[in-house]
Short mmCIF file of C-alpha atoms and ligand atoms in Angstrom, two decimals:
data_model
loop_
_atom_site.label_atom_id
_atom_site.label_comp_id
_atom_site.label_asym_id
_atom_site.label_seq_id
_atom_site.Cartn_x
_atom_site.Cartn_y
_atom_site.Cartn_z
CA MET A 1 9.46 64.55 -31.39
CA ASN A 2 9.02 62.36 -34.41
CA ILE A 3 6.79 59.37 -33.55
CA TYR A 4 9.32 56.83 -34.85
CA LYS A 5 12.13 58.36 -32.83
CA LYS A 6 9.88 58.38 -29.75
CA SER A 7 9.07 54.71 -30.30
CA LEU A 8 12.72 53.76 -30.74
CA LEU A 9 13.65 55.57 -27.55
CA ASN A 10 10.92 53.92 -25.47
CA ILE A 11 10.39 50.49 -26.93
CA ASN A 12 13.28 48.89 -24.99
CA LYS A 13 11.49 49.88 -21.74
CA PHE A 14 9.00 47.10 -22.40
CA PHE A 15 11.82 44.59 -22.00
CA GLN A 16 12.99 46.06 -18.72
CA ILE A 17 9.70 45.35 -16.98
CA ASN A 18 9.88 42.61 -14.40
CA LEU A 19 6.97 40.37 -15.36
CA ARG A 20 6.89 38.80 -11.91
CA ASN A 21 5.83 42.14 -10.38
CA LYS A 22 2.22 42.39 -9.39
CA ASN A 23 1.75 45.73 -11.19
CA CYS A 24 3.74 44.86 -14.31
CA VAL A 25 0.73 45.44 -16.61
CA ASP A 26 0.49 48.99 -15.20
CA GLU A 27 4.12 49.47 -16.22
CA ILE A 28 3.26 48.17 -19.71
CA PHE A 29 0.45 50.75 -19.94
CA ASN A 30 2.93 53.46 -18.81
CA VAL A 31 5.43 52.64 -21.55
CA LEU A 32 2.62 52.46 -24.08
CA GLN A 33 1.44 55.90 -23.01
CA GLU A 34 4.90 57.29 -23.74
CA ILE A 35 4.86 55.88 -27.29
CA LEU A 36 1.19 56.25 -28.20
CA PRO A 37 -0.72 58.65 -25.96
CA TYR A 38 -4.28 57.41 -25.19
CA GLU A 39 -7.25 58.33 -23.12
CA SER A 40 -8.06 54.79 -22.09
CA ALA A 41 -6.58 51.38 -22.74
CA TYR A 42 -8.05 47.93 -22.21
CA ILE A 43 -6.96 44.35 -22.44
CA PHE A 44 -10.04 42.14 -22.77
CA TYR A 45 -9.76 38.39 -22.20
CA ILE A 46 -11.98 36.04 -24.13
CA PHE A 47 -13.40 33.31 -21.91
CA PRO A 48 -15.82 30.56 -22.96
CA ASP A 49 -18.60 32.35 -21.08
CA GLY A 50 -17.89 35.87 -22.35
CA VAL A 51 -15.43 38.75 -22.53
CA LYS A 52 -13.89 40.32 -19.44
CA ALA A 53 -11.76 43.49 -19.09
CA GLU A 54 -8.74 41.93 -17.35
CA TYR A 55 -6.53 45.05 -17.33
CA THR A 56 -7.64 48.64 -17.87
CA ARG A 57 -6.17 52.14 -17.72
CA ASN A 58 -8.27 55.27 -17.88
CA ASN A 59 -6.39 58.50 -17.83
CA LYS A 60 -9.56 60.57 -17.38
CA LEU A 61 -10.99 58.67 -14.46
CA SER A 62 -9.18 57.60 -11.37
CA ASN A 63 -11.59 54.70 -11.10
CA ASN A 64 -10.80 52.07 -13.73
CA CYS A 65 -13.44 49.60 -12.86
CA TYR A 66 -16.05 51.08 -15.14
CA ALA A 67 -14.43 49.23 -18.00
CA GLN A 68 -16.95 47.22 -19.98
CA ILE A 69 -16.68 46.27 -23.61
CA ASP A 70 -20.12 47.84 -24.21
CA ASP A 71 -18.81 51.24 -23.03
CA ILE A 72 -16.43 51.49 -25.95
CA ASP A 73 -17.66 53.28 -29.03
CA PHE A 74 -16.31 51.08 -31.81
CA LYS A 75 -17.61 53.51 -34.47
CA THR A 76 -15.24 56.28 -33.47
CA LYS A 77 -12.11 56.67 -35.53
CA ASN A 78 -10.02 57.40 -32.38
CA LEU A 79 -9.58 53.73 -31.68
CA LEU A 80 -6.85 51.16 -32.20
CA LYS A 81 -7.50 47.44 -31.79
CA SER A 82 -5.26 44.40 -31.94
CA ASP A 83 -5.97 40.71 -31.21
CA PHE A 84 -3.58 38.58 -29.16
CA LYS A 85 -3.39 35.03 -30.49
CA ILE A 86 -2.04 31.63 -29.61
CA ASP A 87 -1.92 29.34 -32.64
CA ASN A 88 -4.40 31.51 -34.55
CA ALA A 89 -6.88 31.43 -31.68
CA VAL A 90 -7.63 34.86 -30.24
CA PHE A 91 -7.32 34.84 -26.43
CA ALA A 92 -7.32 38.60 -25.77
CA THR A 93 -7.76 42.01 -27.40
CA LEU A 94 -5.92 45.26 -26.78
CA ILE A 95 -7.92 48.42 -27.38
CA LEU A 96 -6.60 51.95 -27.26
CA CYS A 97 -9.00 54.91 -27.23
CA GLY A 98 -7.35 58.21 -28.08
CA ASN A 99 -8.40 61.87 -27.87
CA ASN A 100 -8.04 62.35 -31.60
CA GLN A 101 -7.99 60.12 -34.58
CA TYR A 102 -4.72 58.13 -34.80
CA THR A 103 -2.50 58.72 -37.86
CA GLN A 104 -1.39 56.00 -40.24
CA ASP A 105 2.12 56.12 -38.75
CA GLU A 106 0.66 55.62 -35.29
CA GLU A 107 -1.42 52.68 -36.53
CA LEU A 108 1.76 51.11 -37.94
CA ILE A 109 3.63 51.55 -34.70
CA PHE A 110 0.64 50.21 -32.75
CA SER A 111 0.73 46.97 -34.73
CA THR A 112 4.39 46.41 -33.74
CA VAL A 113 3.93 47.50 -30.15
CA SER A 114 0.83 45.34 -29.68
CA GLU A 115 2.87 42.35 -30.91
CA ILE A 116 5.37 43.00 -28.12
CA ILE A 117 2.61 43.50 -25.54
CA SER A 118 0.94 40.28 -26.70
CA ASN A 119 4.15 38.34 -25.98
CA LEU A 120 4.57 40.05 -22.60
CA ILE A 121 0.99 39.16 -21.62
CA LYS A 122 1.57 35.53 -22.68
CA ASN A 123 4.68 35.43 -20.48
CA ILE A 124 2.77 36.94 -17.55
CA GLU A 125 0.10 34.25 -17.86
CA LEU A 126 2.76 31.55 -18.17
CA ASN A 127 4.44 32.84 -15.01
CA ASN A 128 1.09 32.80 -13.22
CA ILE A 129 0.46 29.19 -14.26
CA ILE A 130 3.97 28.12 -13.24
CA SER A 131 3.75 29.77 -9.85
CA LEU A 132 0.32 28.19 -9.29
CA GLN A 133 1.78 24.79 -10.18
CA VAL A 134 4.78 25.31 -7.91
CA LYS A 135 2.46 26.34 -5.08
CA ALA A 136 0.25 23.30 -5.64
CA GLN A 137 3.32 21.04 -5.68
CA GLN A 138 4.67 22.61 -2.52
CA GLU A 139 1.32 22.11 -0.82
CA THR A 140 1.23 18.48 -1.97
CA ILE A 141 4.74 17.92 -0.63
CA ILE A 142 3.79 19.48 2.70
CA GLU A 143 0.66 17.32 2.88
CA LEU A 144 2.66 14.21 1.95
CA ASN A 145 5.26 14.97 4.59
CA LYS A 146 2.53 15.38 7.18
CA ALA A 147 0.96 12.08 6.10
CA TYR A 148 4.36 10.29 6.22
CA LYS A 149 5.00 11.62 9.71
CA THR A 150 1.58 10.44 10.91
CA ILE A 151 2.11 7.01 9.35
CA GLU A 152 5.60 6.80 10.88
CA LYS A 153 4.20 7.68 14.32
CA GLN A 154 1.41 5.15 14.00
CA ASN A 155 3.82 2.47 12.77
CA LYS A 156 5.98 3.01 15.81
CA LYS A 157 2.91 2.74 18.04
CA ILE A 158 1.78 -0.44 16.28
CA LEU A 159 5.26 -1.99 16.56
CA LYS A 160 5.40 -1.09 20.24
CA SER A 161 1.98 -2.54 21.03
CA ASP A 162 2.78 -5.60 18.92
CA LYS A 163 5.92 -6.17 20.98
CA ILE A 164 3.96 -5.72 24.22
CA LYS A 165 1.41 -8.27 22.94
CA SER A 166 4.13 -10.76 21.91
CA ASP A 167 5.97 -10.35 25.22
CA PHE A 168 2.72 -10.76 27.12
CA LEU A 169 1.80 -13.92 25.19
CA ALA A 170 5.28 -15.38 25.62
CA ASN A 171 5.16 -14.77 29.38
CA ILE A 172 1.61 -15.88 30.00
CA THR A 173 1.94 -19.06 27.95
CA HIS A 174 5.18 -19.91 29.74
CA GLU A 175 3.47 -19.39 33.11
CA LEU A 176 0.53 -21.55 32.02
CA ARG A 177 2.66 -24.44 30.83
CA THR A 178 4.28 -25.16 34.17
CA PRO A 179 1.07 -25.92 36.17
CA LEU A 180 -0.43 -27.68 33.15
CA ASN A 181 2.52 -30.04 32.93
CA SER A 182 2.06 -30.95 36.57
CA ILE A 183 -1.69 -31.61 35.99
CA ILE A 184 -0.77 -33.98 33.15
CA GLY A 185 2.08 -35.52 35.16
CA PHE A 186 -0.08 -36.19 38.24
CA SER A 187 -2.92 -37.63 36.16
CA ASP A 188 -0.33 -39.99 34.59
CA LEU A 189 0.84 -40.98 38.06
CA LEU A 190 -2.72 -41.70 39.22
CA THR A 191 -3.55 -43.65 36.03
CA ALA A 192 -0.43 -45.77 36.58
CA LYS A 193 -2.01 -46.66 39.98
CA CYS A 194 1.21 -45.82 41.81
CA ILE A 195 -0.83 -44.24 44.61
CA GLY A 196 -3.47 -46.92 44.78
CA ASP A 197 -6.27 -48.64 42.90
CA LEU A 198 -8.92 -46.73 40.93
CA ASN A 199 -12.46 -47.67 40.08
CA ASP A 200 -13.69 -47.51 36.44
CA LYS A 201 -15.30 -44.08 36.78
CA GLN A 202 -12.18 -42.61 38.40
CA GLU A 203 -10.04 -44.05 35.60
CA GLU A 204 -12.38 -42.61 32.94
CA TYR A 205 -12.42 -39.14 34.51
CA LEU A 206 -8.64 -39.17 34.91
CA ASN A 207 -8.29 -39.99 31.25
CA ASP A 208 -10.55 -37.03 30.40
CA ILE A 209 -8.38 -34.76 32.56
CA LYS A 210 -5.26 -35.95 30.75
CA ILE A 211 -6.73 -35.55 27.22
CA SER A 212 -8.03 -32.05 27.98
CA GLY A 213 -4.70 -31.14 29.57
CA LEU A 214 -2.79 -32.33 26.51
CA HIS A 215 -5.09 -30.38 24.16
CA LEU A 216 -4.62 -27.26 26.22
CA LEU A 217 -0.86 -27.80 26.30
CA GLY A 218 -0.87 -28.16 22.48
CA MET A 219 -2.71 -24.87 22.08
CA ILE A 220 -0.46 -23.05 24.55
CA ASN A 221 2.62 -24.38 22.77
CA GLU A 222 1.28 -23.12 19.44
CA ILE A 223 0.59 -19.64 20.82
CA LEU A 224 4.06 -19.58 22.36
CA ASP A 225 5.65 -20.68 19.06
CA MET A 226 3.66 -18.06 17.14
CA SER A 227 4.67 -15.24 19.48
CA LYS A 228 8.31 -16.32 19.22
CA ILE A 229 8.10 -16.34 15.40
CA GLU A 230 6.45 -12.91 15.39
CA ALA A 231 9.10 -11.53 17.73
CA GLY A 232 11.76 -12.84 15.33
CA ALA A 233 13.15 -14.90 18.21
CA VAL A 234 13.18 -18.25 16.39
CA ARG A 235 16.66 -19.35 15.29
CA LEU A 236 17.48 -22.44 13.27
CA ASN A 237 19.88 -24.98 14.67
CA LYS A 238 20.80 -26.74 11.43
CA THR A 239 22.40 -30.17 11.46
CA LEU A 240 22.86 -32.93 8.89
CA PHE A 241 20.54 -35.87 9.70
CA ASN A 242 18.75 -38.82 8.19
CA ALA A 243 15.29 -37.64 7.15
CA LYS A 244 13.90 -41.18 7.40
CA THR A 245 14.80 -41.49 11.10
CA ALA A 246 13.28 -38.08 11.87
CA ALA A 247 10.09 -38.88 9.92
CA GLU A 248 9.66 -42.30 11.53
CA GLU A 249 9.85 -40.77 15.01
CA VAL A 250 6.98 -38.43 14.04
CA LEU A 251 4.99 -41.31 12.55
CA ASN A 252 5.33 -43.25 15.81
CA ILE A 253 3.90 -40.34 17.78
CA ILE A 254 1.04 -39.75 15.35
CA ARG A 255 0.14 -43.42 14.67
CA PRO A 256 -2.23 -43.83 17.68
CA LEU A 257 -4.37 -40.96 16.28
CA ALA A 258 -4.61 -42.73 12.92
CA ILE A 259 -5.42 -46.09 14.55
CA LYS A 260 -8.23 -44.46 16.52
CA LYS A 261 -9.94 -43.46 13.24
CA ASN A 262 -8.89 -46.58 11.38
CA ILE A 263 -6.91 -44.41 8.95
CA ARG A 264 -4.23 -46.19 6.95
CA LEU A 265 -0.85 -44.41 7.26
CA ILE A 266 1.21 -45.09 4.14
CA PRO A 267 4.84 -43.93 4.40
CA ASP A 268 7.12 -43.84 1.38
CA ILE A 269 10.29 -42.30 2.81
CA GLU A 270 13.65 -42.18 1.11
CA GLU A 271 16.80 -42.59 3.13
CA ILE A 272 18.25 -39.12 2.61
CA GLU A 273 20.63 -36.85 4.50
CA VAL A 274 19.12 -33.39 4.91
CA SER A 275 20.50 -30.23 6.39
CA ALA A 276 17.78 -28.67 8.56
CA ASP A 277 16.73 -27.96 12.13
CA TYR A 278 15.83 -31.47 13.43
CA GLN A 279 13.14 -30.38 15.88
CA LYS A 280 11.55 -27.89 13.44
CA PHE A 281 11.66 -30.43 10.60
CA GLN A 282 9.66 -32.81 12.82
CA GLN A 283 7.27 -29.99 13.80
CA ILE A 284 6.51 -29.27 10.12
CA LEU A 285 5.85 -32.95 9.46
CA PHE A 286 3.79 -33.37 12.65
CA ASN A 287 1.53 -30.40 11.84
CA LEU A 288 0.82 -31.64 8.31
CA LEU A 289 0.21 -35.26 9.36
CA ASN A 290 -1.90 -34.14 12.33
CA ASN A 291 -4.10 -32.04 10.01
CA ALA A 292 -4.35 -34.87 7.47
CA ILE A 293 -5.60 -37.29 10.14
CA LYS A 294 -7.84 -34.67 11.77
CA PHE A 295 -9.60 -33.76 8.52
CA THR A 296 -9.89 -37.28 7.10
CA PRO A 297 -12.95 -39.33 8.05
CA GLU A 298 -12.69 -42.85 9.44
CA ASN A 299 -11.28 -45.59 7.15
CA GLY A 300 -9.44 -43.09 4.95
CA THR A 301 -5.77 -43.02 4.05
CA VAL A 302 -2.89 -40.62 4.68
CA GLN A 303 0.26 -40.89 2.57
CA LEU A 304 3.65 -39.46 3.40
CA LYS A 305 6.18 -39.31 0.59
CA THR A 306 9.67 -37.84 0.80
CA GLU A 307 12.13 -37.62 -2.06
CA MET A 308 15.07 -35.71 -3.46
CA SER A 309 14.43 -33.80 -6.68
CA GLY A 310 17.50 -31.97 -7.92
CA CYS A 311 18.91 -30.03 -5.01
CA LYS A 312 15.53 -29.93 -3.28
CA TYR A 313 14.10 -32.19 -0.65
CA THR A 314 10.34 -32.67 -1.19
CA LEU A 315 7.93 -33.77 1.46
CA THR A 316 4.32 -34.60 0.48
CA VAL A 317 1.38 -35.34 2.78
CA LYS A 318 -1.69 -36.54 0.93
CA ASP A 319 -5.03 -37.50 2.45
CA THR A 320 -8.46 -38.68 1.38
CA GLY A 321 -10.20 -36.19 3.64
CA CYS A 322 -12.82 -33.48 3.29
CA GLY A 323 -10.62 -31.24 1.10
CA ILE A 324 -10.44 -27.45 1.06
CA GLU A 325 -12.40 -25.00 -1.08
CA LYS A 326 -10.21 -22.96 -3.47
CA LYS A 327 -11.14 -19.67 -1.77
CA TYR A 328 -9.46 -20.89 1.46
CA HIS A 329 -6.20 -22.11 -0.14
CA LYS A 330 -4.32 -18.91 0.73
CA LYS A 331 -6.31 -17.91 3.80
CA ILE A 332 -5.64 -21.08 5.83
CA PHE A 333 -2.01 -19.97 6.21
CA ASN A 334 -3.22 -16.86 8.07
CA LYS A 335 -3.31 -16.76 11.86
CA PHE A 336 -6.44 -18.26 13.47
CA GLU A 337 -8.00 -19.06 10.06
CA GLN A 338 -9.79 -22.40 10.14
CA GLY A 339 -11.73 -22.38 6.87
CA LYS A 340 -15.21 -23.73 7.25
CA ASN A 341 -14.35 -27.12 8.73
CA LYS A 342 -16.43 -27.91 11.76
CA ASP A 343 -13.94 -30.40 13.12
CA THR A 344 -11.83 -27.69 14.69
CA GLN A 345 -12.74 -27.80 18.38
CA ASN A 346 -9.66 -27.78 20.57
CA SER A 347 -7.71 -26.13 17.74
CA THR A 348 -6.39 -22.60 17.45
CA GLY A 349 -5.84 -22.34 13.70
CA LEU A 350 -2.14 -21.61 14.10
CA GLY A 351 -0.67 -24.93 12.87
CA LEU A 352 -0.28 -23.97 9.20
CA THR A 353 0.84 -20.41 10.03
CA ILE A 354 3.66 -21.83 12.15
CA THR A 355 4.45 -24.51 9.55
CA LYS A 356 4.73 -21.94 6.79
CA ALA A 357 6.96 -19.70 8.94
CA LEU A 358 9.25 -22.64 9.75
CA VAL A 359 9.44 -23.68 6.08
CA LYS A 360 10.29 -20.08 5.14
CA LEU A 361 12.99 -19.93 7.81
CA HIS A 362 14.61 -22.89 6.04
CA GLY A 363 14.34 -21.06 2.70
CA GLY A 364 11.74 -23.54 1.44
CA THR A 365 8.21 -23.41 0.04
CA ILE A 366 4.80 -24.81 0.94
CA SER A 367 1.85 -25.27 -1.40
CA LEU A 368 -1.31 -27.33 -1.63
CA LYS A 369 -3.61 -29.08 -4.06
CA SER A 370 -7.12 -29.66 -2.85
CA GLU A 371 -10.77 -29.72 -3.76
CA PRO A 372 -13.79 -30.24 -1.50
CA GLU A 373 -14.46 -33.94 -0.85
CA CYS A 374 -11.43 -34.95 -2.96
CA GLY A 375 -8.71 -34.94 -0.33
CA THR A 376 -5.76 -32.62 0.18
CA GLU A 377 -2.08 -32.71 -0.72
CA PHE A 378 0.45 -30.43 0.99
CA ILE A 379 3.85 -30.15 -0.70
CA VAL A 380 6.87 -28.80 1.17
CA THR A 381 10.23 -28.27 -0.50
CA LEU A 382 13.40 -27.59 1.47
CA PRO A 383 16.76 -26.69 -0.01
CA CYS A 384 19.48 -29.22 0.76
N1 ATP B 401 -5.42 -31.81 5.37
C1 ATP B 401 -6.42 -30.94 5.46
N2 ATP B 401 -7.63 -31.24 4.97
C2 ATP B 401 -8.65 -30.36 5.06
N3 ATP B 401 -8.56 -29.14 5.62
C3 ATP B 401 -7.36 -28.78 6.12
C4 ATP B 401 -6.23 -29.66 6.08
N4 ATP B 401 -5.20 -29.03 6.65
C5 ATP B 401 -5.65 -27.80 7.04
N5 ATP B 401 -6.96 -27.67 6.73
C6 ATP B 401 -7.80 -26.48 6.94
O1 ATP B 401 -6.95 -25.39 7.24
C7 ATP B 401 -7.31 -24.83 8.51
C8 ATP B 401 -6.07 -24.27 9.17
O2 ATP B 401 -5.20 -25.31 9.55
P1 ATP B 401 -4.28 -25.14 10.80
O3 ATP B 401 -3.44 -26.35 10.95
O4 ATP B 401 -3.62 -23.81 10.68
O5 ATP B 401 -5.31 -24.98 11.99
P2 ATP B 401 -6.10 -26.10 12.81
O6 ATP B 401 -5.63 -27.45 12.45
O7 ATP B 401 -7.56 -25.80 12.66
O8 ATP B 401 -5.68 -25.74 14.30
P3 ATP B 401 -4.27 -26.04 14.98
O9 ATP B 401 -3.35 -26.58 13.92
O10 ATP B 401 -3.87 -24.72 15.50
O11 ATP B 401 -4.58 -27.04 16.03
C9 ATP B 401 -7.96 -25.95 9.26
O12 ATP B 401 -8.82 -25.49 10.28
C10 ATP B 401 -8.73 -26.65 8.14
O13 ATP B 401 -9.93 -25.98 7.88
MG1 MG B 402 -3.55 -27.91 12.40
#
């Protein structure tokens, strides 16, 4: 049959090959054999480290793996060669070795056929890359899913143990408060000499019992408050009240502490109606004033200023105390963080954590300005 007619009859078979099949290159060699009979055919790939026979067909030998570029006699005339290119860069070469010398017509047909094979090989490689990428993506998704599941499991465990811890703290602190209150109550009764007279030593020791009891009660109350906040069990009971009355009540409680250290308490409180939780408003103020007095040396001053600015109520507590290094400005709001102040015996380091949580519950903000040895200013804003 005329070579052109044979080509026309067979060429469409190239396009019927399923390039996803594992042996699709074998099928390409089969079709090629029907158009241009050969003894052996090779597709060499050019890699940075050398040339490798990627696909071979040897009709003489059943074993194809002998294929090496050095085995081919490039001087023989029975050879057809075509380069496969991507953007002018050769990435592979197709070589056909025939029994006899190829005719000019066959050379012409080879150039067209090799063009088709070049495109098929490019598509095969593209398919390989895509399926590798899909596989890698699938593996990543599987790994991610596994990781998510592990994290989810661990989160559940953490939440569960956190709840157990909060419940435990809430229970234990509640149980501790009851006997502690009776210790404080009975020491009050004895100090009031309702039961009988006391000598000086007895009075002094009773006072020590009461002070230690009160400290312990303060710490227990803080832990209880913290566990309630963490459990999300704190609810606001908002009412409209006079901020000056609420602040003055706190000042009356705190004043003896200031007098003890000869600290001047300077209030500058506006007569304003605020909408907040009365008890929690006083707790915020108490914590800040208590800190200011605690961390200010004798003969210092502590100022309390309250004012309305726009639709915000601002509360400022400023002292002339030891100040706070910049690196602790954020940290001191964390649980049990006490900076590097030594004056923290009988303290738990929860005061500011609770204060911040209470301010947040009101939808407000808390910030500070401070430098070591230059005093500290805490600023709380609450929406009205
Ligand atoms: N006015 C202040 N001046 C200097 N340092 C302060 C002041 N207020 C807070 N700090 C620093 O921030 C730390 C954390 O304060 P926070 O009120 O949370 O804990 P605490 O007072 O140590 O203990 P607690 O309030 O639980 O009794 C304090 O230990 C102290 O180092
Ligand atoms: Mg405190």
